[in-house]
């Protein structure tokens, strides 16, 4: 390895470390995004939101956008998770609708924590993505703790055969959702995690991005 290539490699590592390091992943959590590539993740080719391939790593940050206009999609973990707590840092552009999916199948049917950063949207509420029987729960306090134009930290916990989902935003609990039954697709008690770029031009600012930095999990059992 030449001296120049060594300098470039060190510089790249420092860049990735800077992108990853502003907020510290809590002790006991395992990172599932490596800030370099999409290892451990794959694009859904069957989501009704689309199959955008525009999931990129930019300076250690995972970004997602529509391409072409209206074509969104979801990025799924390769692994399946049941009872789990997810640590996630987000900094979306205003006008972009996204989400964090829990216990999802390959087509994106699952419980969704809304990341709908647009007029009339909701951050941290719970919604049944193509699931029947889930009563949508809206977070009413998210704007009080949301940091505009900055990185925001979500912690999302799902547990139980009848899902109990809690959401914390920047350390404040904003959602406490208890389902009345297991409405996951096929009655699943585990599934993929996924991040979303919403399909359709009405809920996406063209040229806008969803951004995710540190992503980590803690299995609860």
mmCIF file of N, CA and C in Angstrom, residues 3 5 7 14 17 29 31 34 39 42 51 66 68 72 94 99 128 133 137 146 151 156 165 171 173 181 192 196 221:
data_model
loop_
_atom_site.group_PDB
_atom_site.id
_atom_site.type_symbol
_atom_site.label_atom_id
_atom_site.label_comp_id
_atom_site.label_asym_id
_atom_site.label_seq_id
_atom_site.Cartn_x
_atom_site.Cartn_y
_atom_site.Cartn_z
ATOM 1 N N UNK A 3 1.960 5.326 0.330
ATOM 2 C CA UNK A 3 1.714 6.320 1.374
ATOM 3 C C UNK A 3 0.432 7.089 1.095
ATOM 4 N N UNK A 5 -2.231 6.077 -0.608
ATOM 5 C CA UNK A 5 -3.421 5.262 -0.360
ATOM 6 C C UNK A 5 -3.663 5.104 1.135
ATOM 7 N N UNK A 7 -2.992 7.412 3.399
ATOM 8 C CA UNK A 7 -3.593 8.673 3.833
ATOM 9 C C UNK A 7 -5.073 8.704 3.472
ATOM 10 N N UNK A 14 -11.787 8.367 9.153
ATOM 11 C CA UNK A 14 -12.121 9.509 9.997
ATOM 12 C C UNK A 14 -13.464 10.102 9.603
ATOM 13 N N UNK A 17 -16.145 7.819 10.874
ATOM 14 C CA UNK A 17 -16.233 7.954 12.331
ATOM 15 C C UNK A 17 -16.951 9.235 12.718
ATOM 16 N N UNK A 29 -26.621 -2.063 22.766
ATOM 17 C CA UNK A 29 -27.184 -2.076 21.422
ATOM 18 C C UNK A 29 -26.130 -2.518 20.417
ATOM 19 N N UNK A 31 -24.951 -2.268 16.523
ATOM 20 C CA UNK A 31 -25.152 -1.538 15.263
ATOM 21 C C UNK A 31 -25.521 -2.492 14.126
ATOM 22 N N UNK A 34 -23.367 -0.096 8.921
ATOM 23 C CA UNK A 34 -21.921 0.067 9.097
ATOM 24 C C UNK A 34 -21.354 1.363 8.525
ATOM 25 N N UNK A 39 -24.490 -3.709 3.520
ATOM 26 C CA UNK A 39 -24.360 -5.066 4.053
ATOM 27 C C UNK A 39 -25.393 -5.282 5.164
ATOM 28 N N UNK A 42 -31.424 -5.171 2.283
ATOM 29 C CA UNK A 42 -31.777 -5.383 0.879
ATOM 30 C C UNK A 42 -33.047 -4.611 0.543
ATOM 31 N N UNK A 51 -39.867 0.468 -5.895
ATOM 32 C CA UNK A 51 -38.607 -0.278 -5.769
ATOM 33 C C UNK A 51 -37.402 0.615 -6.053
ATOM 34 N N UNK A 66 -36.834 9.171 -3.808
ATOM 35 C CA UNK A 66 -37.569 8.610 -4.934
ATOM 36 C C UNK A 66 -36.757 8.737 -6.222
ATOM 37 N N UNK A 68 -37.623 7.004 -10.364
ATOM 38 C CA UNK A 68 -38.047 8.335 -10.788
ATOM 39 C C UNK A 68 -39.085 8.904 -9.827
ATOM 40 N N UNK A 72 -41.083 5.228 -4.688
ATOM 41 C CA UNK A 72 -40.441 5.086 -3.389
ATOM 42 C C UNK A 72 -40.029 3.645 -3.153
ATOM 43 N N UNK A 94 -37.781 18.394 5.118
ATOM 44 C CA UNK A 94 -39.210 18.643 5.292
ATOM 45 C C UNK A 94 -39.923 18.406 3.959
ATOM 46 N N UNK A 99 -40.790 6.099 7.218
ATOM 47 C CA UNK A 99 -41.225 5.294 8.339
ATOM 48 C C UNK A 99 -40.185 4.270 8.738
ATOM 49 N N UNK A 128 -50.684 0.683 10.989
ATOM 50 C CA UNK A 128 -50.605 -0.649 10.410
ATOM 51 C C UNK A 128 -50.441 -0.557 8.907
ATOM 52 N N UNK A 133 -57.096 -4.043 11.042
ATOM 53 C CA UNK A 133 -57.433 -4.103 12.455
ATOM 54 C C UNK A 133 -56.571 -3.266 13.375
ATOM 55 N N UNK A 137 -52.405 5.243 15.992
ATOM 56 C CA UNK A 137 -52.153 6.060 17.175
ATOM 57 C C UNK A 137 -51.244 7.211 16.782
ATOM 58 N N UNK A 146 -38.940 17.885 18.978
ATOM 59 C CA UNK A 146 -38.254 17.762 17.693
ATOM 60 C C UNK A 146 -37.274 18.911 17.499
ATOM 61 N N UNK A 151 -30.032 16.380 13.864
ATOM 62 C CA UNK A 151 -30.247 14.951 14.051
ATOM 63 C C UNK A 151 -31.126 14.736 15.277
ATOM 64 N N UNK A 156 -37.290 2.910 19.721
ATOM 65 C CA UNK A 156 -38.575 2.258 19.469
ATOM 66 C C UNK A 156 -38.508 0.840 20.018
ATOM 67 N N UNK A 165 -45.983 -1.291 21.601
ATOM 68 C CA UNK A 165 -44.966 -0.461 20.952
ATOM 69 C C UNK A 165 -44.853 0.861 21.692
ATOM 70 N N UNK A 171 -35.295 11.283 24.008
ATOM 71 C CA UNK A 171 -35.387 10.961 25.430
ATOM 72 C C UNK A 171 -36.764 11.089 26.043
ATOM 73 N N UNK A 173 -40.779 10.025 25.988
ATOM 74 C CA UNK A 173 -41.721 9.067 25.418
ATOM 75 C C UNK A 173 -42.890 9.821 24.803
ATOM 76 N N UNK A 181 -54.794 -7.223 19.445
ATOM 77 C CA UNK A 181 -54.501 -8.579 18.969
ATOM 78 C C UNK A 181 -53.257 -8.479 18.107
ATOM 79 N N UNK A 192 -38.870 -8.502 9.451
ATOM 80 C CA UNK A 192 -37.806 -7.568 9.114
ATOM 81 C C UNK A 192 -38.043 -6.219 9.787
ATOM 82 N N UNK A 196 -38.263 3.497 5.157
ATOM 83 C CA UNK A 196 -39.159 3.732 4.029
ATOM 84 C C UNK A 196 -38.935 5.081 3.363
ATOM 85 N N UNK A 221 -35.390 -10.576 23.998
ATOM 86 C CA UNK A 221 -35.469 -11.974 24.461
ATOM 87 C C UNK A 221 -35.095 -12.891 23.319
#
